[in-house]
Tab-separated table of C-alpha atoms in Angstrom:
chain	number	residue	atom	x	y	z
A	256	MET	CA	46.563	-33.442	16.096
A	257	PHE	CA	45.259	-35.321	13.085
A	258	ILE	CA	42.272	-36.744	14.992
A	259	ILE	CA	41.454	-33.323	16.427
A	260	GLY	CA	41.452	-31.849	12.907
A	261	ILE	CA	38.934	-34.433	11.731
A	262	GLY	CA	36.723	-33.686	14.703
A	263	LEU	CA	36.766	-29.961	13.989
A	264	THR	CA	35.891	-30.548	10.343
A	265	ALA	CA	32.961	-32.744	11.275
A	266	THR	CA	31.724	-30.110	13.698
A	267	VAL	CA	31.877	-27.397	11.063
A	268	GLN	CA	30.109	-29.550	8.494
A	269	ALA	CA	27.319	-30.477	10.874
A	270	ALA	CA	26.855	-26.903	12.102
A	271	ASN	CA	24.549	-25.756	9.297
A	272	ILE	CA	21.137	-27.254	9.995
A	273	VAL	CA	18.138	-26.357	7.847
A	274	THR	CA	15.444	-25.452	10.359
A	275	ALA	CA	12.553	-24.648	8.016
A	276	THR	CA	11.453	-24.754	4.388
A	277	ARG	CA	8.572	-22.774	2.892
A	278	VAL	CA	6.879	-22.547	-0.506
A	279	TRP	CA	4.796	-19.559	-1.662
A	280	PRO	CA	3.096	-20.294	-5.011
A	281	ALA	CA	1.426	-17.484	-6.947
A	282	GLN	CA	0.621	-16.520	-10.511
A	283	ASP	CA	3.251	-13.771	-10.313
A	284	TYR	CA	5.976	-16.235	-9.341
A	285	THR	CA	6.666	-19.103	-6.926
A	286	ARG	CA	9.135	-18.722	-4.078
A	287	ILE	CA	10.994	-21.506	-2.271
A	288	THR	CA	12.772	-20.581	0.971
A	289	LEU	CA	15.206	-22.564	3.101
A	290	GLU	CA	16.202	-21.262	6.525
A	291	SER	CA	19.232	-22.285	8.580
A	292	ASN	CA	21.529	-21.252	11.422
A	293	GLN	CA	24.502	-20.525	9.160
A	294	PRO	CA	24.994	-18.875	5.729
A	295	PHE	CA	24.262	-20.996	2.665
A	296	VAL	CA	26.822	-21.921	0.012
A	297	TYR	CA	25.187	-23.141	-3.170
A	298	LYS	CA	25.338	-23.480	-6.930
A	299	MET	CA	22.345	-23.188	-9.280
A	300	SER	CA	22.051	-24.647	-12.789
A	301	MET	CA	19.321	-24.821	-15.426
A	302	ILE	CA	18.828	-28.025	-17.408
A	303	GLN	CA	16.560	-28.549	-20.415
A	304	ASN	CA	14.728	-31.526	-21.880
A	305	PRO	CA	12.947	-31.686	-19.550
A	306	ASP	CA	13.180	-28.230	-17.995
A	307	ARG	CA	14.408	-28.241	-14.408
A	308	ILE	CA	16.429	-26.206	-11.928
A	309	VAL	CA	19.238	-27.874	-10.034
A	310	MET	CA	20.564	-26.453	-6.773
A	311	ASP	CA	23.561	-28.006	-5.037
A	312	ILE	CA	23.812	-26.827	-1.433
A	313	GLU	CA	26.992	-27.434	0.515
A	314	ASN	CA	27.441	-28.318	4.149
A	315	ILE	CA	23.844	-29.106	5.067
A	316	ASP	CA	22.278	-32.315	6.335
A	317	LEU	CA	19.517	-34.068	4.460
A	318	ASN	CA	17.189	-33.774	7.431
A	319	GLN	CA	13.423	-33.938	7.654
A	320	ALA	CA	13.021	-30.194	7.071
A	321	VAL	CA	14.750	-30.515	3.691
A	322	LYS	CA	12.914	-33.722	2.775
A	323	SER	CA	9.551	-32.103	3.560
A	324	LEU	CA	10.085	-29.636	0.731
A	325	SER	CA	8.766	-32.217	-1.746
A	326	ASP	CA	5.432	-32.409	0.080
A	327	LYS	CA	4.894	-28.640	-0.010
A	328	ILE	CA	4.495	-28.314	-3.785
A	329	LEU	CA	0.847	-27.889	-4.730
A	330	ALA	CA	-0.610	-29.502	-7.837
A	331	SER	CA	-2.016	-26.055	-8.677
A	332	ASP	CA	1.421	-24.419	-8.666
A	333	PRO	CA	1.604	-22.618	-12.030
A	334	TYR	CA	5.319	-23.258	-12.614
A	335	ILE	CA	6.641	-26.142	-10.478
A	336	LYS	CA	5.677	-29.748	-11.164
A	337	GLN	CA	7.574	-31.319	-8.274
A	338	VAL	CA	10.698	-31.017	-6.127
A	339	ARG	CA	13.159	-33.849	-5.521
A	340	VAL	CA	15.868	-33.849	-2.868
A	341	ALA	CA	18.769	-36.245	-2.372
A	342	GLN	CA	22.309	-36.547	-1.042
A	343	PHE	CA	24.293	-35.810	-4.189
A	344	GLN	CA	27.699	-36.444	-2.702
A	345	GLN	CA	29.329	-36.137	0.676
A	346	GLY	CA	28.577	-32.712	2.106
A	347	ILE	CA	26.288	-31.682	-0.784
A	348	VAL	CA	22.512	-31.938	-0.931
A	349	ARG	CA	20.945	-31.613	-4.373
A	350	ILE	CA	17.505	-30.103	-4.904
A	351	VAL	CA	15.914	-30.631	-8.322
A	352	VAL	CA	12.918	-28.490	-9.240
A	353	ASP	CA	10.968	-30.071	-12.108
A	354	LEU	CA	9.145	-27.409	-14.095
A	355	LYS	CA	5.835	-27.228	-15.940
A	356	THR	CA	7.115	-24.601	-18.368
A	357	GLU	CA	10.147	-22.489	-19.203
A	358	VAL	CA	10.999	-20.042	-16.442
A	359	LYS	CA	13.480	-17.403	-15.288
A	360	PRO	CA	14.930	-18.446	-11.930
A	361	SER	CA	16.423	-16.064	-9.383
A	362	ALA	CA	18.454	-17.337	-6.429
A	363	PHE	CA	19.939	-15.280	-3.602
A	364	THR	CA	20.694	-15.394	0.114
A	365	LEU	CA	19.413	-13.209	2.939
A	366	THR	CA	21.114	-12.404	6.223
A	367	PRO	CA	19.189	-12.712	9.506
A	368	THR	CA	16.492	-10.106	10.085
A	369	GLY	CA	13.515	-9.964	12.418
A	370	GLU	CA	12.646	-13.484	13.521
A	371	TYR	CA	14.334	-15.072	10.499
A	372	LYS	CA	17.792	-16.655	10.440
A	373	HIS	CA	19.896	-17.117	7.295
A	374	ARG	CA	17.752	-17.764	4.214
A	375	LEU	CA	18.322	-19.197	0.767
A	376	VAL	CA	15.644	-18.063	-1.671
A	377	LEU	CA	14.733	-19.436	-5.094
A	378	ASP	CA	12.198	-17.354	-7.040
A	379	VAL	CA	10.714	-18.999	-10.121
A	380	TYR	CA	9.402	-16.379	-12.580
A	381	PRO	CA	7.532	-17.046	-15.830
A	382	LEU	CA	9.290	-16.045	-19.044
A	383	ILE	CA	6.524	-13.523	-19.707
A	384	ASP	CA	5.249	-11.307	-16.906
A	385	PRO	CA	1.538	-12.237	-16.433
A	386	LEU	CA	0.630	-8.575	-16.033
A	387	MET	CA	2.347	-7.624	-19.285
A	388	ALA	CA	0.716	-10.548	-21.077
A	389	MET	CA	-2.675	-9.417	-19.801
A	390	LEU	CA	-2.089	-5.852	-21.002
A	391	ALA	CA	-0.891	-7.041	-24.417
A	392	GLU	CA	-3.962	-9.245	-24.823
A	393	ARG	CA	-6.243	-6.409	-23.781
A	394	ASP	CA	-4.607	-3.970	-26.193
A	395	SER	CA	-4.803	-6.492	-29.012
A	396	THR	CA	-8.507	-7.102	-28.347
A	397	SER	CA	-9.178	-3.372	-28.159
A	398	ASN	CA	-7.408	-2.718	-31.459
A	399	VAL	CA	-9.268	-5.512	-33.248
A	400	SER	CA	-12.574	-4.272	-31.860
A	401	ALA	CA	-11.800	-0.687	-32.906
A	402	SER	CA	-10.843	-1.782	-36.422
A	403	SER	CA	-14.040	-3.821	-36.821
A	404	THR	CA	-16.197	-0.951	-35.600
A	405	ALA	CA	-14.476	1.467	-37.968
A	406	SER	CA	-14.992	-0.880	-40.923
A	407	VAL	CA	-18.717	-1.285	-40.206
A	408	SER	CA	-19.155	2.477	-39.807
A	409	VAL	CA	-17.499	3.192	-43.133
A	410	GLN	CA	-19.591	0.595	-44.958
A	411	GLU	CA	-22.853	1.926	-43.485
A	412	SER	CA	-21.895	5.460	-44.338
A	413	LYS	CA	-21.079	4.521	-47.916
A	414	SER	CA	-24.373	2.741	-48.412
A	415	GLN	CA	-26.329	5.722	-47.133
A	416	THR	CA	-24.595	8.422	-49.117
A	417	ASN	CA	-23.012	6.561	-52.036
A	418	VAL	CA	-20.084	8.839	-51.539
A	419	ALA	CA	-16.594	7.513	-50.888
A	420	ILE	CA	-15.537	8.512	-47.429
A	421	ASP	CA	-11.968	8.593	-46.258
A	422	SER	CA	-12.543	7.695	-42.623
A	423	THR	CA	-9.903	7.832	-39.946
A	424	THR	CA	-10.561	6.061	-36.686
A	425	SER	CA	-8.663	6.371	-33.485
A	426	SER	CA	-8.115	3.439	-31.223
A	427	PRO	CA	-9.034	3.699	-27.548
A	428	PRO	CA	-6.441	4.932	-25.115
A	429	GLN	CA	-3.951	2.231	-24.309
A	430	ILE	CA	-2.054	1.650	-21.133
A	431	ILE	CA	1.636	2.341	-21.489
A	432	ALA	CA	3.247	-0.831	-20.222
A	433	GLU	CA	6.443	0.249	-18.579
A	434	SER	CA	8.040	-3.144	-18.304
A	435	SER	CA	10.688	-4.132	-15.826
A	436	PRO	CA	13.292	-6.064	-17.823
A	437	GLN	CA	15.033	-8.866	-16.015
A	438	SER	CA	18.315	-10.325	-17.039
A	439	VAL	CA	19.051	-13.838	-15.910
A	440	ALA	CA	22.603	-14.581	-14.994
A	441	PRO	CA	24.012	-17.242	-17.311
A	442	VAL	CA	24.025	-20.675	-15.781
A	443	PRO	CA	25.956	-23.652	-17.030
A	444	ASN	CA	24.109	-26.150	-19.195
A	445	ILE	CA	25.007	-29.588	-17.913
A	446	PRO	CA	23.983	-32.772	-19.731
A	447	ASN	CA	22.399	-34.537	-16.780
A	448	GLU	CA	21.865	-34.333	-13.048
A	449	GLU	CA	24.559	-36.830	-12.251
A	450	ILE	CA	27.422	-34.547	-13.283
A	451	LYS	CA	29.170	-33.496	-10.116
A	452	SER	CA	29.177	-29.803	-9.318
A	453	THR	CA	32.286	-27.744	-8.817
A	454	LYS	CA	32.575	-26.585	-5.212
A	455	THR	CA	31.904	-22.894	-4.753
A	456	THR	CA	32.510	-20.602	-1.823
A	457	ALA	CA	30.013	-17.895	-2.803
A	458	PRO	CA	26.492	-18.108	-4.175
A	459	ILE	CA	25.832	-17.734	-7.876
A	460	GLU	CA	23.502	-14.804	-8.162
A	461	ALA	CA	20.654	-14.635	-10.608
A	462	THR	CA	17.939	-12.168	-11.419
A	463	LYS	CA	16.811	-9.397	-9.128
A	464	PRO	CA	13.293	-10.391	-8.053
A	465	ILE	CA	10.651	-7.777	-8.744
A	466	GLU	CA	7.839	-9.484	-6.937
A	467	THR	CA	7.996	-11.813	-4.048
A	468	ALA	CA	6.497	-14.034	-1.105
A	469	GLY	CA	5.399	-17.469	3.402
A	470	ASP	CA	3.264	-20.735	3.778
A	471	LYS	CA	0.942	-22.256	1.235
A	472	PRO	CA	-1.543	-19.651	0.017
A	473	GLU	CA	-4.510	-20.463	-2.128
A	474	ILE	CA	-3.879	-19.311	-5.661
A	475	LYS	CA	-6.602	-16.997	-6.892
A	476	ASN	CA	-6.239	-17.326	-10.637
A	477	GLN	CA	-9.681	-15.833	-11.110
A	478	GLU	CA	-8.582	-12.656	-9.395
A	479	THR	CA	-5.834	-12.185	-11.966
A	480	SER	CA	-8.256	-12.357	-14.854
A	481	GLN	CA	-10.642	-10.002	-13.073
A	482	ASN	CA	-7.964	-7.366	-12.838
A	483	THR	CA	-8.073	-6.709	-16.590
A	484	VAL	CA	-8.565	-3.017	-17.269
A	485	HIS	CA	-11.343	-2.362	-19.782
A	486	VAL	CA	-11.772	0.800	-21.840
A	487	LEU	CA	-15.186	2.408	-21.414
A	488	THR	CA	-17.359	3.654	-24.238
A	489	GLN	CA	-18.745	7.166	-24.283
A	490	ASN	CA	-22.182	5.886	-23.259
A	491	ARG	CA	-20.713	4.270	-20.154
A	492	ASP	CA	-18.998	7.561	-19.343
A	493	LYS	CA	-22.387	9.282	-19.135
A	494	GLU	CA	-23.473	6.715	-16.550
A	495	SER	CA	-20.388	7.144	-14.391
A	496	GLY	CA	-22.338	8.218	-11.334
A	497	PHE	CA	-20.092	11.213	-10.677
A	498	ASN	CA	-21.407	14.751	-10.889
A	499	ASN	CA	-18.268	15.987	-12.634
A	500	PRO	CA	-18.509	15.269	-16.384
A	501	GLY	CA	-14.743	15.636	-16.801
A	502	ILE	CA	-13.909	12.399	-15.018
A	503	ASN	CA	-14.332	10.149	-18.052
A	504	ARG	CA	-14.134	12.710	-20.823
A	505	PHE	CA	-11.338	10.720	-22.466
A	506	GLY	CA	-13.370	7.510	-22.653
A	507	ARG	CA	-11.537	5.449	-20.057
A	508	GLN	CA	-12.113	3.965	-16.641
A	509	ILE	CA	-10.604	5.347	-13.503
A	510	VAL	CA	-8.060	2.755	-12.330
A	511	ILE	CA	-7.312	2.498	-8.615
A	512	ALA	CA	-4.379	0.355	-7.457
A	513	LEU	CA	-5.018	-1.262	-4.074
A	514	ASP	CA	-1.959	-2.458	-2.197
A	515	PRO	CA	-2.510	-4.932	0.656
A	516	GLY	CA	0.559	-4.432	2.842
A	517	HIS	CA	3.111	-7.176	3.529
A	518	GLY	CA	2.475	-10.831	2.523
A	519	GLY	CA	4.304	-14.130	2.297
A	520	GLU	CA	7.545	-14.148	4.255
A	521	ASP	CA	6.576	-10.771	5.702
A	522	PRO	CA	3.596	-11.153	8.081
A	523	GLY	CA	3.593	-7.487	9.052
A	524	ALA	CA	2.435	-6.619	12.554
A	525	VAL	CA	1.041	-9.374	14.767
A	526	GLY	CA	-2.069	-8.670	16.812
A	527	ALA	CA	-2.638	-9.181	20.500
A	528	THR	CA	-4.391	-12.508	19.823
A	529	GLY	CA	-2.185	-13.574	16.912
A	530	SER	CA	-3.822	-11.972	13.877
A	531	TYR	CA	-1.417	-11.273	11.004
A	532	GLU	CA	-1.489	-7.845	9.409
A	533	LYS	CA	-0.890	-9.398	5.970
A	534	ASN	CA	-4.152	-11.375	6.183
A	535	ILE	CA	-6.283	-8.473	7.404
A	536	THR	CA	-4.972	-6.070	4.765
A	537	LEU	CA	-5.722	-8.592	2.003
A	538	MET	CA	-9.276	-9.135	3.256
A	539	ILE	CA	-9.956	-5.397	3.363
A	540	ALA	CA	-8.347	-4.792	-0.046
A	541	LYS	CA	-10.459	-7.509	-1.689
A	542	LYS	CA	-13.654	-6.063	-0.217
A	543	LEU	CA	-12.681	-2.578	-1.336
A	544	LYS	CA	-11.908	-3.875	-4.823
A	545	ALA	CA	-15.369	-5.453	-5.077
A	546	LYS	CA	-17.031	-2.171	-4.056
A	547	ILE	CA	-14.969	-0.103	-6.499
A	548	ASP	CA	-15.631	-2.533	-9.359
A	549	ASN	CA	-19.366	-2.056	-8.775
A	550	GLU	CA	-19.003	1.689	-9.330
A	551	PRO	CA	-19.649	2.745	-12.951
A	552	GLY	CA	-16.527	4.198	-14.490
A	553	MET	CA	-14.146	2.769	-11.870
A	554	ARG	CA	-11.944	-0.300	-11.700
A	555	ALA	CA	-9.639	-1.574	-8.953
A	556	VAL	CA	-6.540	-3.754	-9.290
A	557	LEU	CA	-4.621	-5.511	-6.508
A	558	THR	CA	-0.840	-5.488	-6.205
A	559	ARG	CA	-1.182	-8.967	-4.682
A	560	ASP	CA	-4.202	-11.261	-4.543
A	561	GLY	CA	-2.787	-13.976	-2.302
A	562	ASP	CA	-0.334	-14.688	0.486
A	563	TYR	CA	2.966	-13.876	-1.203
A	564	PHE	CA	5.444	-11.043	-0.966
A	565	ILE	CA	5.810	-8.139	-3.390
A	566	PRO	CA	8.810	-5.810	-2.902
A	567	LEU	CA	7.946	-2.186	-2.254
A	568	HIS	CA	9.284	-1.063	-5.632
A	569	GLY	CA	7.344	-3.878	-7.338
A	570	ARG	CA	4.106	-2.473	-5.945
A	571	VAL	CA	4.919	0.940	-7.388
A	572	LEU	CA	5.826	-0.551	-10.775
A	573	LYS	CA	2.588	-2.551	-10.962
A	574	ALA	CA	0.530	0.575	-10.405
A	575	ARG	CA	2.510	2.474	-13.052
A	576	LYS	CA	2.254	-0.313	-15.621
A	577	LEU	CA	-1.518	-0.112	-15.266
A	578	GLN	CA	-1.470	3.691	-15.440
A	579	ALA	CA	-3.388	3.820	-12.180
A	580	ASP	CA	-5.062	7.103	-11.288
A	581	LEU	CA	-4.671	6.456	-7.551
A	582	PHE	CA	-2.579	4.203	-5.320
A	583	ILE	CA	-3.936	3.155	-1.902
A	584	SER	CA	-1.731	1.070	0.390
A	585	ILE	CA	-3.612	-0.645	3.228
A	586	HIS	CA	-1.997	-1.452	6.578
A	587	ALA	CA	-2.789	-2.093	10.255
A	588	ASP	CA	-0.563	-0.293	12.743
A	589	ALA	CA	1.138	-1.708	15.835
A	590	PHE	CA	2.842	-0.211	18.851
A	591	THR	CA	4.505	-1.462	22.016
A	592	ASN	CA	1.744	0.129	24.099
A	593	PRO	CA	-1.458	-1.910	23.555
A	594	ALA	CA	-3.554	1.144	24.459
A	595	ALA	CA	-2.554	2.918	21.233
A	596	ARG	CA	-5.577	3.194	18.946
A	597	GLY	CA	-7.076	4.969	15.962
A	598	SER	CA	-6.765	5.279	12.189
A	599	SER	CA	-4.278	7.389	10.233
A	600	VAL	CA	-3.582	8.402	6.636
A	601	PHE	CA	-0.084	9.130	5.325
A	602	VAL	CA	1.392	10.563	2.136
A	603	LEU	CA	4.944	10.990	0.894
A	604	SER	CA	7.185	13.756	2.171
A	605	GLU	CA	10.232	15.168	0.401
A	606	ARG	CA	11.315	17.222	3.392
A	607	GLY	CA	11.251	14.796	6.288
A	608	ALA	CA	8.478	13.447	8.473
A	609	THR	CA	5.775	15.663	9.940
A	610	SER	CA	6.028	13.887	13.307
A	611	ALA	CA	8.184	11.441	15.214
A	612	SER	CA	5.486	8.776	14.957
A	613	ALA	CA	5.276	9.236	11.170
A	614	ARG	CA	9.055	8.893	10.895
A	615	TYR	CA	8.983	5.737	13.050
A	616	LEU	CA	6.186	4.187	11.013
A	617	ALA	CA	7.869	4.930	7.673
A	618	LYS	CA	11.095	3.337	8.904
A	619	LYS	CA	9.200	0.255	10.038
A	620	GLU	CA	7.212	-0.092	6.807
A	621	ASN	CA	10.310	0.453	4.669
A	622	GLU	CA	11.952	-2.516	6.400
A	623	SER	CA	9.368	-4.760	4.755
A	624	ASP	CA	11.778	-5.649	1.936
A	625	LEU	CA	14.347	-6.921	4.458
A	626	ILE	CA	11.811	-9.237	6.062
A	627	GLY	CA	9.962	-10.253	2.909
A	628	GLY	CA	13.247	-10.898	1.116
A	629	VAL	CA	14.572	-8.902	-1.835
A	630	SER	CA	17.713	-9.623	-3.811
A	631	LEU	CA	20.162	-6.723	-3.709
A	632	ASN	CA	22.463	-8.248	-6.311
A	633	GLY	CA	21.375	-6.779	-9.631
A	634	LYS	CA	21.116	-3.200	-10.748
A	635	ASP	CA	17.709	-2.600	-12.309
A	636	PRO	CA	17.829	0.698	-14.229
A	637	LEU	CA	14.037	0.859	-14.446
A	638	LEU	CA	13.732	0.521	-10.694
A	639	ALA	CA	16.496	3.026	-10.081
A	640	ARG	CA	14.775	5.635	-12.224
A	641	THR	CA	11.353	4.889	-10.755
A	642	LEU	CA	12.509	5.460	-7.197
A	643	LEU	CA	14.547	8.564	-7.888
A	644	ASP	CA	13.764	11.482	-5.643
A	645	LEU	CA	11.997	13.279	-8.462
A	646	SER	CA	10.247	16.547	-7.939
A	647	GLN	CA	6.800	15.360	-6.888
A	648	THR	CA	5.220	18.560	-5.677
A	649	ALA	CA	2.076	18.292	-7.812
A	650	THR	CA	1.595	14.600	-7.064
A	651	ILE	CA	2.098	15.124	-3.330
A	652	ASN	CA	-0.424	17.964	-3.341
A	653	ASP	CA	-2.978	15.670	-4.969
A	654	SER	CA	-2.079	12.939	-2.488
A	655	LEU	CA	-2.766	15.344	0.386
A	656	LYS	CA	-6.184	16.185	-1.086
A	657	LEU	CA	-7.006	12.485	-1.464
A	658	GLY	CA	-5.719	11.719	2.024
A	659	LYS	CA	-7.793	14.502	3.577
A	660	ALA	CA	-10.958	13.271	1.846
A	661	VAL	CA	-10.388	9.660	2.951
A	662	LEU	CA	-9.329	10.560	6.497
A	663	GLY	CA	-12.455	12.657	6.969
A	664	GLN	CA	-14.663	9.707	6.058
A	665	ILE	CA	-12.765	7.173	8.185
A	666	GLY	CA	-13.193	9.561	11.118
A	667	ASN	CA	-16.933	8.873	10.926
A	668	ILE	CA	-16.482	5.183	11.798
A	669	ASN	CA	-13.347	5.064	13.971
A	670	THR	CA	-11.238	7.176	16.275
A	671	LEU	CA	-8.482	9.048	14.449
A	672	HIS	CA	-4.967	8.579	15.780
A	673	ALA	CA	-3.928	11.759	13.983
A	674	LYS	CA	-6.442	14.478	13.074
A	675	ARG	CA	-4.506	15.499	9.968
A	676	VAL	CA	-2.842	13.705	7.069
A	677	GLU	CA	0.737	12.948	8.079
A	678	GLN	CA	3.798	12.777	5.836
A	679	ALA	CA	6.999	10.729	5.830
A	680	SER	CA	9.369	9.034	3.371
A	681	PHE	CA	7.405	5.850	2.603
A	682	ALA	CA	9.093	3.908	-0.219
A	683	VAL	CA	5.797	2.447	-1.413
A	684	LEU	CA	4.384	5.953	-2.007
A	685	LYS	CA	7.205	7.107	-4.293
A	686	SER	CA	5.384	7.008	-7.611
A	687	PRO	CA	6.215	10.331	-9.281
A	688	ASP	CA	2.916	10.570	-11.164
A	689	ILE	CA	0.222	8.759	-9.163
A	690	PRO	CA	-1.441	10.340	-6.118
A	691	SER	CA	-0.674	7.833	-3.377
A	692	ILE	CA	-1.795	7.335	0.220
A	693	LEU	CA	-1.077	4.796	2.950
A	694	ILE	CA	-3.942	3.997	5.313
A	695	GLU	CA	-3.258	2.614	8.766
A	696	THR	CA	-6.735	1.203	9.314
A	697	ALA	CA	-6.346	0.698	13.083
A	698	PHE	CA	-3.893	-0.593	15.694
A	699	ILE	CA	-3.772	-4.361	15.405
A	700	SER	CA	-1.767	-4.362	18.654
A	701	ASN	CA	-4.838	-2.996	20.472
A	702	PRO	CA	-7.056	-5.986	21.437
A	703	GLU	CA	-10.302	-4.068	20.826
A	704	GLU	CA	-9.197	-2.733	17.446
A	705	GLU	CA	-7.803	-6.130	16.455
A	706	ARG	CA	-11.268	-7.577	17.065
A	707	LYS	CA	-12.819	-4.842	14.906
A	708	LEU	CA	-10.330	-5.442	12.099
A	709	ASN	CA	-11.408	-9.103	11.991
A	710	ASP	CA	-15.122	-8.221	12.069
A	711	ASP	CA	-16.934	-8.358	8.717
A	712	ALA	CA	-19.338	-5.569	9.612
A	713	TYR	CA	-16.529	-3.208	10.600
A	714	GLN	CA	-14.552	-4.094	7.478
A	715	ASP	CA	-17.608	-3.201	5.383
A	716	LYS	CA	-17.937	0.179	7.129
A	717	LEU	CA	-14.231	0.846	6.671
A	718	VAL	CA	-14.351	-0.053	2.973
A	719	MET	CA	-17.355	2.186	2.358
A	720	SER	CA	-15.685	5.099	4.145
A	721	ILE	CA	-12.587	4.758	1.951
A	722	LEU	CA	-14.685	4.543	-1.221
A	723	THR	CA	-16.739	7.574	-0.194
A	724	GLY	CA	-13.526	9.520	0.391
A	725	VAL	CA	-12.203	8.519	-3.039
A	726	LYS	CA	-15.429	9.616	-4.736
A	727	LYS	CA	-15.355	12.886	-2.839
A	728	TYR	CA	-11.788	13.469	-4.080
A	729	PHE	CA	-12.777	12.827	-7.703
A	730	SER	CA	-15.804	15.114	-7.414
A	731	THR	CA	-13.414	18.088	-7.215
A	732	ASN	CA	-10.326	16.571	-8.871
A	733	PRO	CA	-11.442	14.860	-12.100
A	734	ALA	CA	-9.212	12.204	-13.621
A	735	LEU	CA	-7.738	13.600	-16.820
A	736	THR	CA	-5.312	12.305	-19.393
A	737	LYS	CA	-2.199	11.373	-17.476
A	738	THR	CA	1.210	12.695	-18.430
A	739	ARG	CA	3.533	9.844	-17.626
A	740	VAL	CA	6.964	10.524	-16.205
A	741	ALA	CA	9.433	9.004	-18.643
A	742	LEU	CA	11.400	6.077	-17.309
A	743	GLU	CA	13.696	5.654	-20.242
């Protein structure tokens, strides 16, 4: 009996084999993922001087998949210097993440979904959200510029009239940064890596990730800096290119949030010849951004600019932080029947889907968080209030107008799968104050349409049709001062 007991223990201990490791670096955050056949049991600690994260994982072998993690860290990773792995003690593998700067780590586990098995995820966030830092820097620059201009104006006026003037200047409109506070679960401070960890039977849970991520993407740092939202002068407003003078009457650019669907751990639909939806949507979104940025009075921002995952609610929050005037989510549809074809445009519905296909698609797209990987541990009050089923009648009406304008233009370059704008409960469209649409550009599961989606010339036609639809919408629906829905 004693020998049998030892044999059973050895079998249990050897059962959990890490089958894959992945690293998704990005300016927003870096994600490390381990995948195995069985659930993970782990403990995470933060150590300072130098800054590093220590993860002790129980009941896994130090196999080649785990060892390869060290080779997957890029020199360009904004937050991780290197990763070291070793057998800490019998039955425990230790992973040490050496950091380039102070960070906020978030660790959580995911149950099997789609093609993935059990996953252990470590998200490494910067202490300061890059988007919030960008907005703060922009606001600071704008305020300094406004103060300098006001001072010069007063001095010139005084010299001309020799009369003291009490001048009051107003600073340009500023974006209300509705931040998403993150609280990091306290972790024990241990003096050095050699202190043995206390065995745990459940994972220590850290922050709820707000933005997430697959394999090694190229980091587009330049894209981040290009996303800065500038405030236009009155002279630039006059050159906006739109017939309606009310579009820029408040001296600001129109901001359009472009959301390339999926990313990172979530590839989205897979085409007949192996194309990933996440790659096609990013290519189209970048081209559309370039076209919009060339339009006077308009500026586009991307919810992601590389191959990493952003949760659905994180996409909504990004758009709201930037006070976007429009939100356009870009996707490529798929169906079991490869003959399915055509483009579609969707908006949010508060009363159920307008068709069975719309309901099916919304369900599929809303499962993105399960595949991409989102921690369900914390309770984020900002998120909860953002995704409340608020009364969105006015916003949905505007979304329908935008969708109709865009769908009409796309119909000039591709077959329409649905002749009207459809509605369903898409989580990514639930901003209560931003007109939002989701474009299914074509069926990636259709071999002919997959080829078109990968064709530069077709992508250019598609991008121009979307932009034309947006401009048509603004020609009759000028962008005015936005009344933000309070999140507090």
